[in-house]
Backbone as JSON, one array per atom type, in Angstrom:
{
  "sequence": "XXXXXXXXXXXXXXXXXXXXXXXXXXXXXXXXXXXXXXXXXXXXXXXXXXXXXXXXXXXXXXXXXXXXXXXXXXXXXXXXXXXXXXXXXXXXXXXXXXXXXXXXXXXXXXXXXXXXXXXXXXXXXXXXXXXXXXXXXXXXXXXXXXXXXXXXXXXXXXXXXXXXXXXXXXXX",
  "N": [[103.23, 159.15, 42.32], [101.17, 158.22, 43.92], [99.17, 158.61, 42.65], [99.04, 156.41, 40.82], [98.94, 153.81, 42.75], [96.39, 155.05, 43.17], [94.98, 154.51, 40.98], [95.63, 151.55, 40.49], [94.14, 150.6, 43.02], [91.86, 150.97, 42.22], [91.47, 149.86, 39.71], [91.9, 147.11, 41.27], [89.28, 147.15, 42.46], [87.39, 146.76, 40.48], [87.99, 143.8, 39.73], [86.53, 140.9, 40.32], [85.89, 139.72, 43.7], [84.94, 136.93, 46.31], [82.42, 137.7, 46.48], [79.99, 139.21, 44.84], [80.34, 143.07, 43.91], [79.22, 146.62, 43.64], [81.04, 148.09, 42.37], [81.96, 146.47, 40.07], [80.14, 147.03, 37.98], [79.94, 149.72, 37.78], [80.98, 151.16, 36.18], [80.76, 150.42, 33.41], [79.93, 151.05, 30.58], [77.42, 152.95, 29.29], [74.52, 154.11, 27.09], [73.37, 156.79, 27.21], [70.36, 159.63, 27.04], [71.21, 160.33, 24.57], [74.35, 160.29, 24.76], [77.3, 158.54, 25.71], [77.36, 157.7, 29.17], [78.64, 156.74, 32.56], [77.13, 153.91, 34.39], [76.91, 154.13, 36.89], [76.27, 156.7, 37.19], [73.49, 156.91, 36.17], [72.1, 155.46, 37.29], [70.7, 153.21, 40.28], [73.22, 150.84, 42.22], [73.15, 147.76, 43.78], [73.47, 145.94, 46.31], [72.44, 142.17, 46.61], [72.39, 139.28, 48.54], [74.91, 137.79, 48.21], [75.74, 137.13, 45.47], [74.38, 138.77, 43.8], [73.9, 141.42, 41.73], [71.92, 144.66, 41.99], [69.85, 146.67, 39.95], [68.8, 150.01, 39.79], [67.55, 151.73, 37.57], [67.54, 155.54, 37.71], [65.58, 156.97, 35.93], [63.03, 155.56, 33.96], [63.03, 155.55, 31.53], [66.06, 154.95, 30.65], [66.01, 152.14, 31.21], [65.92, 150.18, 28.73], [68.46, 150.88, 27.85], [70.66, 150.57, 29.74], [69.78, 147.65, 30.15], [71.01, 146.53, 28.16], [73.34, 147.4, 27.61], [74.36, 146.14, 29.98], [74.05, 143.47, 29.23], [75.73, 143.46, 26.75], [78.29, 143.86, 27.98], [79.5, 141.52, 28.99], [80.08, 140.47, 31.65], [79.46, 137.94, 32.65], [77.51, 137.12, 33.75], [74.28, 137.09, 33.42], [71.61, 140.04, 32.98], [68.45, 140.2, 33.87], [65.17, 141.39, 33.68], [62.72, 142.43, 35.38], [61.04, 144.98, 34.22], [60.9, 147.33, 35.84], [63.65, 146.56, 37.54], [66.67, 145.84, 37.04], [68.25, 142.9, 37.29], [71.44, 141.17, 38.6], [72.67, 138.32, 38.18], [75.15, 136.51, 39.4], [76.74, 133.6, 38.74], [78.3, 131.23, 41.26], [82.02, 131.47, 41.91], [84.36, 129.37, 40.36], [87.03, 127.34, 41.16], [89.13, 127.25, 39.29], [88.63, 130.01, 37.76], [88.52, 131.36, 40.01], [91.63, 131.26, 40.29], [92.13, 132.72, 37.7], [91.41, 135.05, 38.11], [93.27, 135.72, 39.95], [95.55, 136.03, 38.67], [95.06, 137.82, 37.23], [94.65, 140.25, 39.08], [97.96, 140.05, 39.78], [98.66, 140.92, 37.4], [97.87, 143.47, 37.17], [99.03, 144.49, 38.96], [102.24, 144.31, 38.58], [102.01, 145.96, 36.52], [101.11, 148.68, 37.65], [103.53, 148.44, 39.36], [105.76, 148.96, 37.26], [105.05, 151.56, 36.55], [105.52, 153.32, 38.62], [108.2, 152.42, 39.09], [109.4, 153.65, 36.5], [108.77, 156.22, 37.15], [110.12, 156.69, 39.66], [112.71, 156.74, 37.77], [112.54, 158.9, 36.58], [112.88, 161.23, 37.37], [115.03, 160.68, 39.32], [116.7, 161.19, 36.7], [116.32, 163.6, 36.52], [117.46, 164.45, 38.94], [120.05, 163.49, 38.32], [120.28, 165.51, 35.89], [120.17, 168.07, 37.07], [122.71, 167.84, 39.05], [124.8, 167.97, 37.22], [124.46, 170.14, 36.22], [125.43, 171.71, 38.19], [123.52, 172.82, 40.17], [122.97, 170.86, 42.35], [125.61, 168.77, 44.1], [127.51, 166.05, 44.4], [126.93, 164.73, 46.7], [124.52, 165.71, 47.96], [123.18, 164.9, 45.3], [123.2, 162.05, 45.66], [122.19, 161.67, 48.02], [119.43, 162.51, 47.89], [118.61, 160.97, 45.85], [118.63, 158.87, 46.94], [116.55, 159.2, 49.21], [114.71, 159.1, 47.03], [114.56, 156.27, 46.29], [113.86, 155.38, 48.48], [111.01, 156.25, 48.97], [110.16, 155.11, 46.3], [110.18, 152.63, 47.3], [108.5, 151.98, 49.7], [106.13, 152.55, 48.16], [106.0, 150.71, 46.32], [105.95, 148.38, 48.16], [103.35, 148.91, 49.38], [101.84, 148.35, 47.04], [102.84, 145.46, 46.82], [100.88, 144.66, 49.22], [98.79, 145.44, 48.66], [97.91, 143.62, 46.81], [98.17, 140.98, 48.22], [96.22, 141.29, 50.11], [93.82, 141.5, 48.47], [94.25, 138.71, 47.0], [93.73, 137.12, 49.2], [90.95, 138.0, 49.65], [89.91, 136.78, 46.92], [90.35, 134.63, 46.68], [88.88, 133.45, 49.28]],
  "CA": [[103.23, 157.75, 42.72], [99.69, 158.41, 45.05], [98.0, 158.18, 41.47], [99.34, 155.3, 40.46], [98.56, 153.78, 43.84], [94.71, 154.84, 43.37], [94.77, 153.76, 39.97], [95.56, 150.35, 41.09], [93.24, 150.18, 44.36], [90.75, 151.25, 41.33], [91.19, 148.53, 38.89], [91.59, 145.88, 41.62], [87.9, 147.13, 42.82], [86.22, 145.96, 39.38], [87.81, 142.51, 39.82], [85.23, 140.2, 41.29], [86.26, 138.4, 44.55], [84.38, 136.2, 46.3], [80.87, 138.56, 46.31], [79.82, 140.63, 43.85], [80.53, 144.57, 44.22], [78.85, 147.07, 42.78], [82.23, 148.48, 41.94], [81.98, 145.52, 39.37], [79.38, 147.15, 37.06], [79.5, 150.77, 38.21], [82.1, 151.97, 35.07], [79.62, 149.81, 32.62], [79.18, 152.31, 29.37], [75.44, 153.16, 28.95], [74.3, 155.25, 25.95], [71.63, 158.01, 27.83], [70.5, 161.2, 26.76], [72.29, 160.92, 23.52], [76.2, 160.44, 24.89], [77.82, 157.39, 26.47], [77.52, 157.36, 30.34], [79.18, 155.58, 33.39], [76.14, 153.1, 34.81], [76.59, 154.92, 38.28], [75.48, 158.35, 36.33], [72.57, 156.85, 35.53], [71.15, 154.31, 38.27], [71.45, 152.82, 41.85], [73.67, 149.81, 41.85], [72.82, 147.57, 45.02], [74.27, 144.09, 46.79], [71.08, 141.68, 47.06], [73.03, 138.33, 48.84], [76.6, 137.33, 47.81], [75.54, 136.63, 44.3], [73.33, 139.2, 42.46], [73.72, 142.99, 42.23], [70.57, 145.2, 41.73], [70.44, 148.0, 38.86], [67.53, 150.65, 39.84], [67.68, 152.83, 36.65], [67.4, 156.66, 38.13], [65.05, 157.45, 34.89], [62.96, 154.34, 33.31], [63.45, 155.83, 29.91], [67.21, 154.4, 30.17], [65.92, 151.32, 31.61], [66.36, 149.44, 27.61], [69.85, 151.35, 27.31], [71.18, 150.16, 30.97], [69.73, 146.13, 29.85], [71.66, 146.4, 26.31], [74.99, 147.83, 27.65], [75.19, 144.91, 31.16], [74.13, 142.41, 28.04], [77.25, 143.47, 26.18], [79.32, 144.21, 29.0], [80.39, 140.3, 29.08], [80.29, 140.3, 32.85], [79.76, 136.42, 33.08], [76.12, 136.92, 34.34], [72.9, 137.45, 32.38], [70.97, 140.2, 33.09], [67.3, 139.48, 34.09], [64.35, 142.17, 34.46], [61.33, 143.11, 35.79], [60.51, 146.03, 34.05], [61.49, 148.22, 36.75], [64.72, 147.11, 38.22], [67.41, 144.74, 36.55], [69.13, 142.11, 38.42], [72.58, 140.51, 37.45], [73.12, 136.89, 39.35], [76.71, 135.84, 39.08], [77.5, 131.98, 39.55], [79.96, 131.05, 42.45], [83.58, 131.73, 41.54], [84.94, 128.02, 40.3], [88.47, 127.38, 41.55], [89.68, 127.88, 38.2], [88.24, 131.32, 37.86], [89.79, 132.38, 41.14], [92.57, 131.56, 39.33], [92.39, 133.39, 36.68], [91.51, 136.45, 39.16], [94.4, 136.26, 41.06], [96.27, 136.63, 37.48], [94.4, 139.44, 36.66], [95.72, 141.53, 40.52], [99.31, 140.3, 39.49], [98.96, 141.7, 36.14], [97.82, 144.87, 37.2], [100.37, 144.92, 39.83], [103.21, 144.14, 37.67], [101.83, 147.3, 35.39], [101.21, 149.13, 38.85], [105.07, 148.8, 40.34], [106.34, 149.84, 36.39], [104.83, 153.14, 36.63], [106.0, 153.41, 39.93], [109.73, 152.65, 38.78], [109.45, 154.83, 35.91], [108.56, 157.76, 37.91], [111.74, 157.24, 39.84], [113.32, 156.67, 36.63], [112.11, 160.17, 35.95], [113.04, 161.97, 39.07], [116.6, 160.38, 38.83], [117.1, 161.39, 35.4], [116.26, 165.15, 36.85], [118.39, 165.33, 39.87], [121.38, 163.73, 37.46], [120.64, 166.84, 34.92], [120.61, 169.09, 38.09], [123.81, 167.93, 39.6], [125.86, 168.24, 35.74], [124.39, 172.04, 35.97], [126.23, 172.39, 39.23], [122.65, 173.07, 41.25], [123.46, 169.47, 43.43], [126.42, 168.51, 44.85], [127.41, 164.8, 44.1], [126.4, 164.23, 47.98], [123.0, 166.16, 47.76], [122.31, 164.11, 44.44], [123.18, 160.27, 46.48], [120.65, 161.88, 49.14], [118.35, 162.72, 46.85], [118.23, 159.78, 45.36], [118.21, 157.75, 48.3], [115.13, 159.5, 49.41], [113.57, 158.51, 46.13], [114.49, 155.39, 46.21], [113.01, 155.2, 49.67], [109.75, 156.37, 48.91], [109.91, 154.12, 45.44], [110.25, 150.9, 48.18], [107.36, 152.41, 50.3], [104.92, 152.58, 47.54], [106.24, 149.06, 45.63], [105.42, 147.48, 49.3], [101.55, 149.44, 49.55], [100.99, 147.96, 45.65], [102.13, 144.05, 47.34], [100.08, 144.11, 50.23], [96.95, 145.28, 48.34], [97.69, 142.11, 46.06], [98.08, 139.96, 49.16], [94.52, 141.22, 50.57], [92.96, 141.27, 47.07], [94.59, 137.43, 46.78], [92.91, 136.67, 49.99], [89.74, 137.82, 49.56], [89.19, 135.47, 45.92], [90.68, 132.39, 47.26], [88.16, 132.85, 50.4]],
  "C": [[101.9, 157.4, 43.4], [98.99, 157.73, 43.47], [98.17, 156.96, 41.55], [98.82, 153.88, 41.66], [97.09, 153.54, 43.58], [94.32, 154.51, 42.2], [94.64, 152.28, 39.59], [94.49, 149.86, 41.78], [91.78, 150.63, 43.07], [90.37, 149.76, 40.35], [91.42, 147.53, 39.78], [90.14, 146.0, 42.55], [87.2, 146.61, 41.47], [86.8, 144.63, 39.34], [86.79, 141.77, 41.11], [85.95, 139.16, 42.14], [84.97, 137.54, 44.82], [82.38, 136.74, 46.09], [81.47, 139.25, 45.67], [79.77, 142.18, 44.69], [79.92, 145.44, 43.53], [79.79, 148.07, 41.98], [82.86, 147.85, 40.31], [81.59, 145.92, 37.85], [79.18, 148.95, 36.95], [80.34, 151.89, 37.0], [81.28, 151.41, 33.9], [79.17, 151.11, 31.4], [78.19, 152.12, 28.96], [75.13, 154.31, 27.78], [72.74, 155.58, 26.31], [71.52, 158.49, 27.63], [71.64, 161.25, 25.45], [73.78, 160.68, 23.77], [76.27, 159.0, 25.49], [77.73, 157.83, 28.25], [78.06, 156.36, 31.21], [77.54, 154.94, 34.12], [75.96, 153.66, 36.23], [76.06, 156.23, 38.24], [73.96, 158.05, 36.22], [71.4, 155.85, 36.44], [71.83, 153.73, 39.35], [72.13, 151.4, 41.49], [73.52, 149.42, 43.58], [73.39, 146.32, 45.01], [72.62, 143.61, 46.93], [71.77, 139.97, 47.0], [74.25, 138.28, 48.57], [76.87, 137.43, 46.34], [74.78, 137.37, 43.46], [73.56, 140.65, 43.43], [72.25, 143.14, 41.44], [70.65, 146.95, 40.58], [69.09, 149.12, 39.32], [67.91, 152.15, 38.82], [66.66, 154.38, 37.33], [65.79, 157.21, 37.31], [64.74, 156.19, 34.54], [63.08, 154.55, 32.55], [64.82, 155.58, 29.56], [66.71, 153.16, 30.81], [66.61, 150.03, 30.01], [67.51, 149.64, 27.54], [70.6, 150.28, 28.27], [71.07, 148.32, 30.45], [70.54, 145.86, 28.87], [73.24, 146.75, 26.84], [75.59, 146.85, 29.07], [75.08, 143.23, 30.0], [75.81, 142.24, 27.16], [78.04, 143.63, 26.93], [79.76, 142.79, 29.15], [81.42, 139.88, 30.98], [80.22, 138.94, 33.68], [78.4, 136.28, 34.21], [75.5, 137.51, 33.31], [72.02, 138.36, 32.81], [69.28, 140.05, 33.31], [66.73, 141.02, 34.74], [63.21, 141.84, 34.64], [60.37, 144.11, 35.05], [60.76, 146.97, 34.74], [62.7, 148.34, 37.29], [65.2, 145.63, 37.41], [68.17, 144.17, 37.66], [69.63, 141.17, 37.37], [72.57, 139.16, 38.88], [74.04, 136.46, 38.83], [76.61, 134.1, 39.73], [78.23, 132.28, 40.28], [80.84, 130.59, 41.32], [83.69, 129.88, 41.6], [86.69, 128.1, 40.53], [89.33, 128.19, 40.41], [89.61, 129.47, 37.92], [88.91, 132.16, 38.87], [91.24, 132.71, 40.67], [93.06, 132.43, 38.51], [92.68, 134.53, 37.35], [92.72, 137.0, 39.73], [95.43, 136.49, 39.86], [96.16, 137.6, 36.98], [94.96, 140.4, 37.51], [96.95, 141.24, 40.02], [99.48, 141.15, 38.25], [98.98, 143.14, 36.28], [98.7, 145.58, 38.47], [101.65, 145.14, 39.48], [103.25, 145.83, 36.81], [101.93, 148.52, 36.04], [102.9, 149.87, 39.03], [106.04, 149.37, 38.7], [106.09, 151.01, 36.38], [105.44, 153.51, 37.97], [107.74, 153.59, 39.74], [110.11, 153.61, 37.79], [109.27, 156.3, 36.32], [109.59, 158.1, 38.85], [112.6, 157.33, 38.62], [113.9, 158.06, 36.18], [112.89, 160.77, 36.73], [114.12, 161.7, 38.91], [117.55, 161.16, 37.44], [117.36, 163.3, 36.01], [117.22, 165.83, 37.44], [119.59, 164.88, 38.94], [121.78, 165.34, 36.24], [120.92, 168.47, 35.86], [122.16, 169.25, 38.63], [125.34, 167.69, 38.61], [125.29, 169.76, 35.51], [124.86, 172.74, 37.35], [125.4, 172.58, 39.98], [123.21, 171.75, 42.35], [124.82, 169.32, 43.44], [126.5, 167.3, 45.05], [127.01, 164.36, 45.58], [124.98, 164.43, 48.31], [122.42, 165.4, 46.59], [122.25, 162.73, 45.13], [121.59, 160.81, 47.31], [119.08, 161.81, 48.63], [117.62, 161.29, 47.01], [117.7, 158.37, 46.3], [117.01, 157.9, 48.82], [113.85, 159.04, 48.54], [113.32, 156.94, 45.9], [113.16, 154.59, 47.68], [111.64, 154.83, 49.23], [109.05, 155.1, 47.61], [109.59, 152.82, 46.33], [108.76, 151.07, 48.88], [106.12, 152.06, 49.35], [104.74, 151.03, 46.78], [105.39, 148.01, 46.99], [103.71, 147.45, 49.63], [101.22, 148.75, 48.63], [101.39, 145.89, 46.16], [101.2, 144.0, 48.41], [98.93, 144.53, 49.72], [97.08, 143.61, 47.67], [97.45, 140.96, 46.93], [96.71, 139.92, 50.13], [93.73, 141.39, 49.53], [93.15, 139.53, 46.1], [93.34, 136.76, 47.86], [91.61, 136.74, 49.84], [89.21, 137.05, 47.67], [89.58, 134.44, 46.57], [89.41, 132.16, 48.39], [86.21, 132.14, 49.67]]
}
């Protein structure tokens, strides 16, 4: 359930609140050295104001790869270089857009608290095949279960309150 958890607090770091993150661009597939790379493998990613991250390719010989893969990346900013260091400038978030955002955390919350129920799902299913092979004790399986249920409520509650501080910070 922890995964699931940091799998979440993962994908609601590449949505963009109100400033850009470099969390935003930092999974970005780059083709370096022959293979696909993550964009943090390959170069510094930096904040420069509210509104524009900074790319400082590690190696300038991926500098063309790194411009060609934030080009296609469809990040809702335009790359812009120098020759030495790329910079992305995002427009300010339009109401609407927040919008959308805050559809995007429910979605992946929604997808979030199913894995979450399925994994009791699981776990349930176990101690019932335990306590029809006689290991549990129809009082040790309730307990059980109650415990799992527990912890199921615990972790459902951690996956709303990220949504409710990942709500807050787009609307601000």
């Amino acid at each position: 359930m922890q995964k699931t958890i940091d799998v979440f607090k993962e994908e609601l770091g590449g949505i963009r609140a109100g400033r850009v993150s470099p969390t935003l661009i930092e999974k970005v597939e780059v083709m370096a050295y022959g293979q696909p790379m993550e964009l943090r493998q390959v170069a510094l990613i930096s904040v420069q104001g509210s509104t524009t991250l900074v790319v400082q390719p590690f190696d300038q010989s991926t500098h063309d790869a790194i411009f060609k893969a934030l080009e296609m990346a469809n990040l809702g900013a335009m790359p812009t270089s120098d020759g030495r260091v790329i910079r992305l400038n995002f427009p300010p978030m339009s109401q609407e857009r927040r919008a959308e955002m805050v559809k995007l955390v429910h979605k992946f919350a929604e997808e979030a608290k199913v894995a979450v129920r399925n994994i009791r799902r699981d776990l349930n299913k176990k101690v019932d095949a335990k306590q029809k092979d006689g290991e549990y004790s129809e009082d040790q399986a309730r307990r059980i279960k109650d415990e799992i249920q527990k912890v199921t409520d615990e972790f459902i509650s951690k996956i709303d309150d990220m949504v409710k501080h990942k709500e807050q910070e787009i609307m601000e």
